[in-house]
Short mmCIF file of C-alpha atoms and ligand atoms in Angstrom, two decimals:
data_model
loop_
_atom_site.label_atom_id
_atom_site.label_comp_id
_atom_site.label_asym_id
_atom_site.label_seq_id
_atom_site.Cartn_x
_atom_site.Cartn_y
_atom_site.Cartn_z
CA MET Q 1 42.56 -3.99 -38.72
CA LYS Q 2 44.41 -2.34 -41.41
CA LEU Q 3 43.95 1.40 -41.15
CA THR Q 4 45.31 5.44 -42.68
CA LEU Q 5 45.29 7.84 -40.16
CA ARG Q 6 45.83 11.32 -41.04
CA VAL Q 7 46.69 12.69 -37.66
CA TRP Q 8 48.27 16.40 -37.33
CA ARG Q 9 52.09 17.46 -36.70
CA GLN Q 10 53.50 20.74 -36.13
CA ARG Q 11 57.41 20.93 -34.61
CA THR Q 12 56.57 23.53 -32.39
CA PRO Q 13 54.46 26.00 -30.74
CA GLU Q 14 54.95 28.94 -33.11
CA ALA Q 15 55.50 26.14 -36.51
CA GLU Q 16 52.99 25.53 -39.23
CA GLY Q 17 51.17 22.64 -39.31
CA ALA Q 18 49.52 20.32 -41.35
CA MET Q 19 48.37 16.57 -41.58
CA ALA Q 20 50.19 13.86 -42.00
CA THR Q 21 48.86 10.98 -43.06
CA TYR Q 22 49.95 7.03 -42.10
CA GLU Q 23 49.30 3.37 -42.53
CA VAL Q 24 49.28 0.95 -39.97
CA ASP Q 25 48.31 -2.42 -39.79
CA GLY Q 26 48.02 -5.26 -37.29
CA ILE Q 27 45.72 -3.23 -35.29
CA SER Q 28 43.20 -5.67 -32.94
CA ALA Q 29 39.79 -4.49 -32.01
CA ASP Q 30 40.84 -5.09 -28.29
CA MET Q 31 43.78 -2.42 -28.39
CA SER Q 32 42.84 1.05 -27.30
CA PHE Q 33 42.90 4.06 -29.19
CA LEU Q 34 46.29 4.66 -27.26
CA GLU Q 35 47.85 1.51 -27.94
CA MET Q 36 46.81 1.95 -31.49
CA LEU Q 37 48.55 5.43 -31.21
CA ASP Q 38 51.50 3.45 -29.82
CA THR Q 39 51.56 0.87 -32.41
CA LEU Q 40 52.40 3.91 -35.28
CA ASN Q 41 55.06 5.24 -32.96
CA GLU Q 42 57.28 2.12 -32.66
CA GLU Q 43 56.95 1.62 -36.48
CA LEU Q 44 57.61 5.29 -36.46
CA ILE Q 45 60.86 5.90 -33.95
CA LEU Q 46 62.12 2.13 -36.40
CA ALA Q 47 62.11 4.21 -39.03
CA GLY Q 48 63.75 6.85 -37.77
CA ASP Q 49 60.88 9.91 -37.30
CA ASP Q 50 59.73 11.21 -34.81
CA PRO Q 51 56.38 9.81 -32.79
CA VAL Q 52 53.73 11.80 -32.42
CA ALA Q 53 53.24 13.68 -29.68
CA PHE Q 54 50.30 12.93 -27.31
CA ASP Q 55 49.31 13.91 -23.70
CA HIS Q 56 47.81 10.75 -21.54
CA ASP Q 57 48.38 9.58 -18.45
CA CYS Q 58 46.09 7.38 -16.42
CA ARG Q 59 44.46 5.67 -19.54
CA GLU Q 60 41.71 4.24 -17.24
CA GLY Q 61 39.22 7.32 -17.57
CA ILE Q 62 40.09 9.14 -14.87
CA CYS Q 63 42.67 11.89 -15.42
CA GLY Q 64 41.86 14.07 -17.60
CA ALA Q 65 45.58 13.99 -20.29
CA CYS Q 66 44.42 12.03 -22.78
CA SER Q 67 42.50 14.81 -25.77
CA LEU Q 68 42.63 14.09 -28.61
CA VAL Q 69 39.68 15.20 -31.72
CA ILE Q 70 39.19 12.06 -33.61
CA ASN Q 71 37.25 12.54 -36.93
CA GLY Q 72 35.59 15.44 -35.60
CA GLU Q 73 34.31 14.66 -32.05
CA ALA Q 74 36.33 15.49 -29.08
CA HIS Q 75 37.61 11.72 -27.79
CA GLY Q 76 35.87 10.00 -30.66
CA PRO Q 77 32.32 8.46 -31.36
CA GLU Q 78 31.43 7.43 -27.80
CA ARG Q 79 30.86 8.83 -24.52
CA THR Q 80 33.92 8.01 -22.89
CA THR Q 81 37.58 9.54 -23.33
CA THR Q 82 40.37 8.39 -25.45
CA CYS Q 83 42.12 6.36 -23.96
CA GLN Q 84 38.70 4.15 -23.24
CA LEU Q 85 38.15 4.64 -26.73
CA HIS Q 86 38.50 0.66 -27.91
CA MET Q 87 39.42 -0.03 -32.07
CA ARG Q 88 36.34 -2.12 -32.38
CA SER Q 89 34.74 1.45 -32.13
CA PHE Q 90 36.14 1.03 -35.95
CA ARG Q 91 36.50 -0.96 -39.28
CA ASP Q 92 39.24 -2.28 -41.30
CA GLY Q 93 39.87 -0.28 -44.17
CA ASP Q 94 39.07 3.59 -42.29
CA THR Q 95 40.34 6.57 -42.51
CA ILE Q 96 40.36 8.23 -38.82
CA ASP Q 97 41.18 11.59 -38.69
CA ILE Q 98 43.57 12.89 -35.68
CA GLU Q 99 43.58 16.62 -34.48
CA PRO Q 100 44.60 18.40 -31.28
CA TRP Q 101 41.57 20.29 -29.16
CA ARG Q 102 41.78 23.75 -30.80
CA ALA Q 103 41.14 26.89 -28.96
CA ALA Q 104 42.73 30.36 -28.24
CA ALA Q 105 43.19 29.61 -24.72
CA PHE Q 106 44.45 25.53 -25.68
CA PRO Q 107 47.32 26.27 -28.22
CA VAL Q 108 49.25 23.48 -29.30
CA VAL Q 109 52.84 22.45 -28.22
CA ARG Q 110 53.60 20.21 -30.60
CA ASP Q 111 51.54 17.70 -32.77
CA LEU Q 112 48.68 16.85 -30.54
CA VAL Q 113 49.71 18.04 -27.14
CA VAL Q 114 47.68 21.04 -26.61
CA ASP Q 115 48.16 23.73 -23.41
CA ARG Q 116 45.15 23.88 -20.70
CA SER Q 117 46.94 25.38 -17.63
CA ALA Q 118 44.33 27.90 -19.06
CA PHE Q 119 42.04 26.33 -16.81
CA ASP Q 120 44.66 25.53 -14.07
CA ARG Q 121 44.25 29.36 -13.97
CA VAL Q 122 40.26 29.10 -13.31
CA ILE Q 123 40.65 26.50 -10.90
CA GLN Q 124 43.30 28.48 -8.75
CA ALA Q 125 40.91 31.82 -8.77
CA GLY Q 126 38.35 29.71 -7.18
CA GLY Q 127 38.23 25.80 -7.01
CA TYR Q 128 38.94 25.25 -3.93
CA VAL Q 129 37.19 25.88 -1.03
CA SER Q 130 38.70 26.95 2.74
CA VAL Q 131 39.17 24.34 5.41
CA PRO Q 132 40.67 24.79 8.86
CA THR Q 133 43.69 22.53 9.39
CA GLY Q 134 44.09 19.79 11.81
CA ALA Q 135 42.22 16.05 12.31
CA ALA Q 136 39.64 15.16 9.91
CA PRO Q 137 35.95 16.56 11.50
CA GLU Q 138 34.03 14.02 12.15
CA ALA Q 139 32.17 13.13 8.70
CA HIS Q 140 28.09 13.82 10.55
CA ALA Q 141 28.45 17.09 11.55
CA THR Q 142 27.61 18.85 8.26
CA PRO Q 143 24.80 17.27 6.73
CA VAL Q 144 23.98 17.43 3.42
CA PRO Q 145 21.00 17.16 1.75
CA LYS Q 146 21.09 13.83 -0.47
CA ALA Q 147 19.55 15.91 -3.30
CA ASP Q 148 22.26 18.54 -2.91
CA ALA Q 149 25.02 15.38 -2.42
CA ASP Q 150 24.28 14.11 -6.18
CA PHE Q 151 23.89 17.44 -7.57
CA ALA Q 152 27.86 18.03 -6.17
CA PHE Q 153 28.35 14.74 -6.90
CA GLU Q 154 28.13 14.96 -10.43
CA HIS Q 155 28.89 18.13 -11.40
CA ALA Q 156 32.83 16.69 -8.83
CA GLU Q 157 32.75 13.91 -12.39
CA CYS Q 158 34.73 16.42 -14.27
CA ILE Q 159 38.03 15.55 -14.99
CA GLY Q 160 39.13 18.82 -16.92
CA CYS Q 161 40.15 17.25 -20.29
CA GLY Q 162 38.80 20.34 -22.26
CA ALA Q 163 36.42 18.82 -24.37
CA CYS Q 164 34.07 20.88 -23.70
CA VAL Q 165 36.53 23.65 -25.40
CA ALA Q 166 37.59 21.98 -28.11
CA ALA Q 167 34.07 21.07 -29.22
CA CYS Q 168 32.69 24.24 -28.60
CA PRO Q 169 32.14 26.25 -31.99
CA ASN Q 170 32.86 29.55 -29.62
CA GLY Q 171 36.00 27.30 -27.71
CA SER Q 172 33.73 28.71 -24.76
CA ALA Q 173 34.64 27.01 -21.11
CA MET Q 174 31.57 27.13 -19.84
CA LEU Q 175 30.85 23.79 -19.23
CA PHE Q 176 33.79 23.04 -17.35
CA THR Q 177 34.11 26.41 -15.10
CA SER Q 178 30.04 25.69 -14.76
CA ALA Q 179 31.09 22.35 -13.26
CA LYS Q 180 33.67 23.13 -10.60
CA VAL Q 181 31.41 26.09 -9.33
CA ASN Q 182 27.80 23.67 -9.02
CA HIS Q 183 30.24 21.63 -7.76
CA LEU Q 184 31.41 23.63 -4.70
CA ASN Q 185 28.98 26.27 -4.41
CA VAL Q 186 25.37 23.40 -3.19
CA LEU Q 187 27.81 22.10 -0.63
CA PRO Q 188 28.04 23.27 2.85
CA GLN Q 189 31.98 23.28 2.83
CA GLY Q 190 31.62 26.21 -0.39
CA ALA Q 191 29.25 28.25 1.12
CA PRO Q 192 31.38 30.86 2.78
CA GLU Q 193 33.11 31.09 -1.20
CA ARG Q 194 29.98 30.98 -2.64
CA GLU Q 195 29.55 34.73 -4.17
CA SER Q 196 32.90 35.23 -4.39
CA ARG Q 197 34.02 32.13 -6.66
CA VAL Q 198 31.95 32.07 -9.39
CA LEU Q 199 32.42 35.64 -9.79
CA ASP Q 200 36.30 34.79 -10.00
CA MET Q 201 36.20 32.32 -12.04
CA VAL Q 202 34.15 33.38 -14.80
CA GLU Q 203 36.51 36.55 -14.79
CA ALA Q 204 39.36 34.34 -15.02
CA MET Q 205 37.72 32.39 -18.13
CA ASP Q 206 37.18 35.82 -19.70
CA ALA Q 207 40.65 36.94 -19.05
CA GLU Q 208 42.34 33.37 -20.78
CA GLY Q 209 40.35 34.13 -24.03
CA PHE Q 210 37.86 31.71 -24.11
CA GLY Q 211 34.44 32.59 -25.96
CA GLY Q 212 31.22 33.08 -25.20
CA CYS Q 213 27.68 30.70 -24.45
CA THR Q 214 25.53 30.34 -27.13
CA ASN Q 215 23.89 27.67 -25.72
CA THR Q 216 25.09 25.07 -28.78
CA GLY Q 217 25.11 21.98 -26.58
CA GLU Q 218 27.95 20.73 -28.21
CA CYS Q 219 30.04 20.37 -24.73
CA ALA Q 220 27.27 18.52 -23.22
CA VAL Q 221 26.99 16.40 -26.11
CA ALA Q 222 30.94 15.96 -26.04
CA CYS Q 223 31.25 15.81 -22.39
CA PRO Q 224 33.29 12.58 -21.34
CA LYS Q 225 31.69 12.60 -18.25
CA GLY Q 226 27.68 13.17 -19.29
CA ILE Q 227 28.37 16.81 -17.42
CA PRO Q 228 24.36 18.22 -18.67
CA LEU Q 229 24.13 20.95 -20.57
CA PRO Q 230 21.12 22.85 -18.05
CA SER Q 231 24.67 23.24 -15.47
CA ILE Q 232 25.46 26.43 -17.30
CA ALA Q 233 21.86 27.27 -16.81
CA ALA Q 234 22.80 26.29 -13.09
CA MET Q 235 25.75 28.76 -13.53
CA ASN Q 236 24.46 31.46 -14.57
CA ARG Q 237 21.88 31.93 -11.14
CA GLU Q 238 25.02 31.65 -9.09
CA TYR Q 239 26.12 34.59 -11.44
CA LEU Q 240 22.77 36.52 -10.73
CA ARG Q 241 22.57 35.45 -7.68
CA ALA Q 242 26.60 37.22 -6.90
CA THR Q 243 25.90 40.26 -8.99
CA MET Q 244 22.75 41.03 -6.90
CA ARG Q 245 24.59 40.12 -3.23
CA GLY Q 246 28.51 41.49 -3.77
CA ARG Q 247 30.86 39.81 -2.77
CA MET S 1 21.18 39.29 -26.17
CA ALA S 2 18.45 37.06 -23.07
CA VAL S 3 16.93 40.10 -22.09
CA THR S 4 16.51 42.28 -25.52
CA GLY S 5 15.80 38.85 -27.09
CA LEU S 6 12.53 38.07 -25.26
CA ALA S 7 11.69 41.93 -24.77
CA MET S 8 10.93 42.12 -28.68
CA LEU S 9 9.48 38.59 -28.30
CA ALA S 10 6.70 39.93 -26.42
CA TYR S 11 6.69 42.77 -28.26
CA LEU S 12 5.63 40.10 -31.78
CA VAL S 13 3.40 38.41 -29.30
CA ALA S 14 1.17 41.49 -28.88
CA HIS S 15 1.72 42.19 -32.81
CA MET S 16 1.10 39.05 -34.43
CA LEU S 17 -2.74 39.21 -32.30
CA GLY S 18 -3.09 42.69 -33.24
CA ASN S 19 -2.17 41.65 -37.11
CA LEU S 20 -4.99 39.45 -36.88
CA LYS S 21 -7.62 41.75 -36.88
CA ILE S 22 -7.57 42.00 -40.55
CA PHE S 23 -9.83 38.69 -40.41
CA PHE S 24 -12.43 40.79 -38.82
CA GLY S 25 -12.39 43.31 -41.90
CA SER S 26 -11.13 47.06 -43.13
CA GLY S 27 -13.09 48.67 -40.32
CA ASP S 28 -11.90 46.43 -37.52
CA PHE S 29 -8.33 46.22 -38.40
CA ASN S 30 -8.32 50.16 -39.51
CA GLY S 31 -9.72 50.69 -36.44
CA TYR S 32 -7.57 49.14 -34.44
CA ALA S 33 -4.84 50.81 -35.78
CA HIS S 34 -6.14 54.28 -34.74
CA TRP S 35 -7.14 53.07 -31.29
CA LEU S 36 -3.28 52.03 -30.70
CA ARG S 37 -2.30 55.96 -31.11
CA THR S 38 -4.60 56.79 -27.90
CA ILE S 39 -3.52 54.52 -26.28
CA GLY S 40 -2.90 56.75 -22.49
CA GLU S 41 -5.02 59.67 -23.55
CA PRO S 42 -5.65 61.71 -22.10
CA VAL S 43 -2.66 61.34 -19.93
CA LEU S 44 -0.64 61.02 -22.96
CA HIS S 45 -1.00 63.01 -25.97
CA HIS S 46 -2.35 61.50 -28.86
CA GLU S 47 0.49 59.01 -30.30
CA TRP S 48 2.71 59.43 -27.49
CA PHE S 49 2.53 55.98 -26.63
CA LEU S 50 3.03 54.77 -29.21
CA TRP S 51 5.94 56.60 -30.08
CA LEU S 52 7.67 55.71 -26.66
CA ALA S 53 7.32 51.71 -27.73
CA ARG S 54 9.25 53.14 -31.15
CA VAL S 55 11.42 54.15 -29.28
CA GLY S 56 11.51 50.96 -26.59
CA LEU S 57 11.55 48.80 -29.64
CA VAL S 58 14.82 50.44 -31.53
CA VAL S 59 16.83 50.17 -27.86
CA ALA S 60 16.22 46.73 -27.87
CA VAL S 61 17.15 45.62 -31.32
CA VAL S 62 19.85 47.88 -31.61
CA LEU S 63 21.53 46.71 -27.87
CA HIS S 64 20.43 42.73 -30.08
CA ALA S 65 22.82 43.46 -32.86
CA VAL S 66 25.34 45.65 -31.26
CA ALA S 67 25.29 42.75 -28.25
CA ALA S 68 25.61 40.00 -30.82
CA TYR S 69 28.37 41.54 -32.84
CA GLN S 70 30.58 42.24 -29.76
CA LEU S 71 29.62 38.02 -28.69
CA SER S 72 30.00 37.34 -32.24
CA ARG S 73 33.75 38.81 -32.44
CA ARG S 74 34.34 37.10 -29.20
CA ASP S 75 33.22 33.75 -30.42
CA ILE S 76 35.38 33.48 -33.57
CA ALA S 77 38.45 35.38 -31.95
CA ALA S 78 38.25 32.12 -29.78
CA ARG S 79 38.21 29.35 -31.53
CA PRO S 80 40.81 30.42 -34.62
CA ALA S 81 41.86 27.72 -36.32
CA LYS S 82 38.74 25.28 -38.16
CA TYR S 83 38.86 21.57 -37.82
CA GLU S 84 39.31 19.44 -40.86
CA ARG S 85 36.92 17.42 -39.87
CA LYS S 86 33.96 18.56 -37.88
CA ARG S 87 30.95 16.54 -36.36
CA ARG S 88 28.29 19.07 -35.98
CA ARG S 89 25.45 17.85 -33.33
CA ALA S 90 23.88 21.49 -32.75
CA SER S 91 20.53 22.08 -34.79
CA TYR S 92 20.09 24.39 -38.13
CA ALA S 93 18.22 26.89 -35.60
CA THR S 94 20.82 26.61 -33.02
CA ARG S 95 23.34 27.13 -36.50
CA THR S 96 21.89 29.62 -38.23
CA MET S 97 21.46 32.20 -35.24
CA ARG S 98 24.18 34.45 -36.78
CA TRP S 99 22.39 34.24 -40.53
CA GLY S 100 19.28 34.30 -39.05
CA GLY S 101 19.22 37.58 -37.06
CA ILE S 102 21.15 39.84 -40.05
CA ILE S 103 17.78 38.35 -42.80
CA LEU S 104 15.38 39.62 -39.51
CA GLY S 105 17.19 43.06 -38.68
CA LEU S 106 17.15 43.57 -43.24
CA PHE S 107 13.75 42.52 -42.69
CA ILE S 108 12.91 44.82 -40.00
CA VAL S 109 14.06 47.58 -42.34
CA TRP S 110 11.90 46.35 -45.55
CA HIS S 111 8.45 46.12 -42.70
CA LEU S 112 9.27 49.37 -41.88
CA LEU S 113 9.74 51.31 -45.07
CA ASP S 114 6.72 49.33 -46.56
CA LEU S 115 3.64 49.82 -44.10
CA THR S 116 5.06 52.53 -41.36
CA THR S 117 6.75 54.65 -44.08
CA LEU S 118 4.86 53.22 -46.73
CA THR S 119 7.49 54.53 -48.73
CA VAL S 120 7.89 51.96 -50.62
CA ASN S 121 4.06 50.16 -50.46
CA PRO S 122 1.85 50.56 -53.56
CA ARG S 123 -1.04 52.28 -52.29
CA ALA S 124 0.43 54.23 -49.36
CA GLU S 125 -2.67 55.29 -48.09
CA ALA S 126 -2.18 56.91 -44.53
CA GLY S 127 -4.57 56.54 -42.23
CA HIS S 128 -5.97 53.24 -43.74
CA PRO S 129 -3.30 50.46 -43.09
CA TYR S 130 -5.66 47.23 -43.77
CA GLU S 131 -5.28 48.80 -47.66
CA ASN S 132 -2.02 48.72 -47.80
CA VAL S 133 -1.73 45.51 -46.73
CA VAL S 134 -3.50 44.00 -49.47
CA ALA S 135 -2.15 46.34 -51.65
CA SER S 136 1.27 44.85 -50.95
CA PHE S 137 0.88 41.38 -50.34
CA ARG S 138 -0.47 41.10 -53.44
CA THR S 139 2.79 41.94 -54.96
CA TRP S 140 4.70 38.83 -54.75
CA TYR S 141 7.97 39.57 -53.70
CA SER S 142 6.53 41.42 -50.70
CA GLY S 143 4.56 37.64 -49.80
CA ALA S 144 7.45 36.26 -50.56
CA LEU S 145 9.93 38.24 -48.39
CA TYR S 146 7.32 38.02 -45.51
CA ILE S 147 6.99 34.78 -45.54
CA VAL S 148 10.44 33.43 -45.52
CA ALA S 149 11.61 36.19 -43.03
CA MET S 150 8.34 34.70 -39.97
CA LEU S 151 10.06 31.24 -40.75
CA ALA S 152 13.88 32.75 -40.21
CA LEU S 153 11.56 34.25 -37.27
CA GLY S 154 10.32 30.92 -35.83
CA LEU S 155 13.62 29.05 -36.32
CA HIS S 156 15.26 32.18 -34.57
CA ILE S 157 12.85 32.25 -31.85
CA ARG S 158 13.35 28.18 -31.23
CA HIS S 159 16.85 28.28 -30.09
CA GLY S 160 16.97 32.12 -29.12
CA PHE S 161 13.99 31.60 -26.19
CA TRP S 162 14.93 28.31 -24.92
CA SER S 163 18.80 29.23 -24.84
CA ALA S 164 17.79 32.55 -23.27
CA ALA S 165 15.92 30.81 -20.90
CA GLN S 166 19.19 29.30 -19.62
CA THR S 167 21.55 32.41 -19.86
CA LEU S 168 19.26 33.93 -17.37
CA GLY S 169 19.23 31.16 -14.87
CA ALA S 170 16.28 29.41 -15.38
CA GLY S 171 17.09 26.34 -17.19
CA SER S 172 17.32 23.07 -14.94
CA ALA S 173 17.67 19.53 -15.59
CA ARG S 174 13.92 19.55 -14.90
CA ARG S 175 12.50 22.15 -16.44
CA ASP S 176 14.96 21.49 -19.63
CA ARG S 177 12.02 19.66 -21.95
CA LEU S 178 9.06 22.69 -20.94
CA PHE S 179 11.61 25.25 -21.95
CA LYS S 180 12.62 23.14 -24.91
CA ALA S 181 8.06 23.05 -25.80
CA LEU S 182 7.47 26.71 -24.96
CA ALA S 183 10.08 27.79 -27.13
CA ASN S 184 8.52 25.53 -30.05
CA GLY S 185 5.56 26.90 -29.18
CA LEU S 186 6.02 30.20 -29.35
CA ALA S 187 8.04 29.61 -32.47
CA LEU S 188 5.14 27.78 -33.74
CA LEU S 189 3.20 30.11 -33.21
CA LEU S 190 4.16 33.12 -34.17
CA THR S 191 5.58 31.75 -37.55
CA CYS S 192 2.02 30.43 -38.57
CA GLY S 193 0.05 33.69 -36.27
CA PHE S 194 2.39 36.53 -39.04
CA ILE S 195 2.12 34.33 -41.79
CA ALA S 196 -1.62 33.65 -42.43
CA VAL S 197 -1.77 37.16 -43.23
CA PRO S 198 0.45 36.85 -46.59
CA VAL S 199 -1.79 33.51 -47.13
CA ALA S 200 -4.82 35.13 -46.79
CA VAL S 201 -4.13 38.14 -49.11
CA MET S 202 -2.17 35.60 -51.74
CA THR S 203 -5.32 33.34 -51.50
CA GLY S 204 -7.96 36.08 -51.84
CA ALA S 205 -9.53 35.37 -48.75
CA VAL S 206 -8.42 39.11 -46.83
CA SER S 207 -9.42 41.77 -50.36
C1 HEM A 301 18.93 43.54 -35.44
C2 HEM A 301 17.96 41.85 -36.10
C3 HEM A 301 18.90 40.44 -34.92
C4 HEM A 301 19.65 40.33 -35.12
C5 HEM A 301 21.46 40.70 -35.83
C6 HEM A 301 20.07 39.06 -33.76
C7 HEM A 301 21.16 37.91 -34.01
C8 HEM A 301 21.26 37.07 -32.87
C9 HEM A 301 22.29 36.35 -32.32
C10 HEM A 301 23.54 36.34 -33.48
C11 HEM A 301 21.98 36.22 -31.59
C12 HEM A 301 22.49 34.75 -31.11
C13 HEM A 301 22.70 33.64 -30.27
C14 HEM A 301 23.63 32.59 -30.47
O1 HEM A 301 23.86 32.44 -30.99
O2 HEM A 301 23.15 31.60 -29.44
C15 HEM A 301 20.11 36.24 -31.07
C16 HEM A 301 19.82 35.67 -30.10
C17 HEM A 301 18.34 35.89 -29.79
N1 HEM A 301 17.78 36.63 -30.57
FE1 HEM A 301 18.60 37.50 -31.92
N2 HEM A 301 19.01 38.87 -33.77
C18 HEM A 301 17.92 40.08 -34.13
C19 HEM A 301 16.47 40.05 -34.13
C20 HEM A 301 15.82 39.27 -33.28
C21 HEM A 301 14.16 39.52 -32.88
C22 HEM A 301 13.17 40.39 -33.61
C23 HEM A 301 14.20 38.11 -31.73
C24 HEM A 301 13.03 38.72 -30.95
C25 HEM A 301 12.26 37.89 -30.65
C26 HEM A 301 15.04 37.81 -31.00
C27 HEM A 301 15.00 37.61 -30.22
C28 HEM A 301 16.36 36.38 -29.69
C29 HEM A 301 16.63 35.99 -28.20
C30 HEM A 301 15.51 35.73 -27.64
C31 HEM A 301 17.75 35.34 -28.42
C32 HEM A 301 18.67 35.34 -27.40
C33 HEM A 301 19.12 35.12 -26.51
C34 HEM A 301 20.72 34.38 -25.40
O3 HEM A 301 20.67 33.79 -26.14
O4 HEM A 301 20.20 34.68 -24.18
N3 HEM A 301 16.43 38.56 -31.99
N4 HEM A 301 20.27 37.51 -32.22
S1 FES A 302 44.32 9.06 -19.63
FE1 FES A 302 43.59 9.40 -17.94
S2 FES A 302 41.78 10.08 -19.02
FE2 FES A 302 42.68 9.79 -20.64
#
């Protein structure tokens, strides 16, 4: 395939960025989107240009590092991560726009790489459980109802990639935070911090400059792991409960 | 947003049902309007209930608008850079909440000038709401304005009611369809119920 790429180039966090246009040829439909970008970068390096910087790590859809807005959609046209998106989703001759996650809380570091440490600080505020150290506890010592286990697991799938924030017109991190809160709050292991977790994580989220939720639902559509929109309602329920009970 | 929105919504349902009394004629409608001023007597003085309701509504509208302003400022600040290309998937109702709210706010001002203070009403006869309503909707602009505003109201409620359920933590995967259906039902009921009056006057069914 032969493609025209319009890619966001920005040398430093302070520099003015702009879209740059490149042509790539010889792209196979079996390549992943990131392999297509690798091909572009090899050509750029051979030509003596700077390669396009983009985040990636596992390339198997589990780490949450890859993060591109492709043709206006976080992670592109399929419900998956950018690294698991394949070129068969595009056609020969297509023009593809590639932009970084856009949000005040995710400043651009370079080209397509953004700083997502705001998520780490939200996690630090409450995304943990207090456990006694020592030998692993007996697995059946703490029974968890099946429905709760499923609910926790559904939310544990969040890989923290930030697609929800990128897709949200308000740059809101409610879907991410709700996934983390719901995952731990429903389990007995998370019970000791149940109230403080939701209060602290929401406070940290607001302090990072993420926007407020207006329930547009763009986040849940973009999420590569299918965290559903009602998760936000579940977190709001936890928040109200914690506000009434206190820490 | 959610609490004040739902308070206004409850008022709108009562208001819409009250408006429909216009189809029973001048005596019924004007009698109903008079009764509104006597609610709570003799514990409350004449018109006290009406004024309590008005104060409550003004508080709700102002708080709702202030919260909308604060939320919008925060949301715009959180997303300073736009995408070159963006594929939006949110519904029309969802994307028009801000402008829809502003249109509704302006409409409320017009509506009060027209039928409460009677400042811009062509007949302006205090104590005769039936005749004032008919006179107002006989002018094309009043009817058109009313109908457009009620379509905007339907859209605002379509997203707003469901959104409020989410905000208050009532939504869940299981109840999501129920709340969406309720939101659509309420939006349709209120829009049709309110629009029925100007349409009836404009077609001559009420005169
Ligand atoms: C002064 C006029 C009004 C303005 C400026 C306004 C504006 C807004 C805005 C900006 C939102 C945020 C919606 C979003 O982005 O999701 C909203 C939500 C809402 N509005 Fe209004 N609106 C007005 C009048 C009304 C009226 C008359 C009602 C009564 C039916 C109403 C009911 C609601 C509800 C229930 C919500 C949802 C609250 C939530 O998301 O939790 N609004 N409004
Ligand atoms: S690179 Fe790890 S999820 Fe895409």
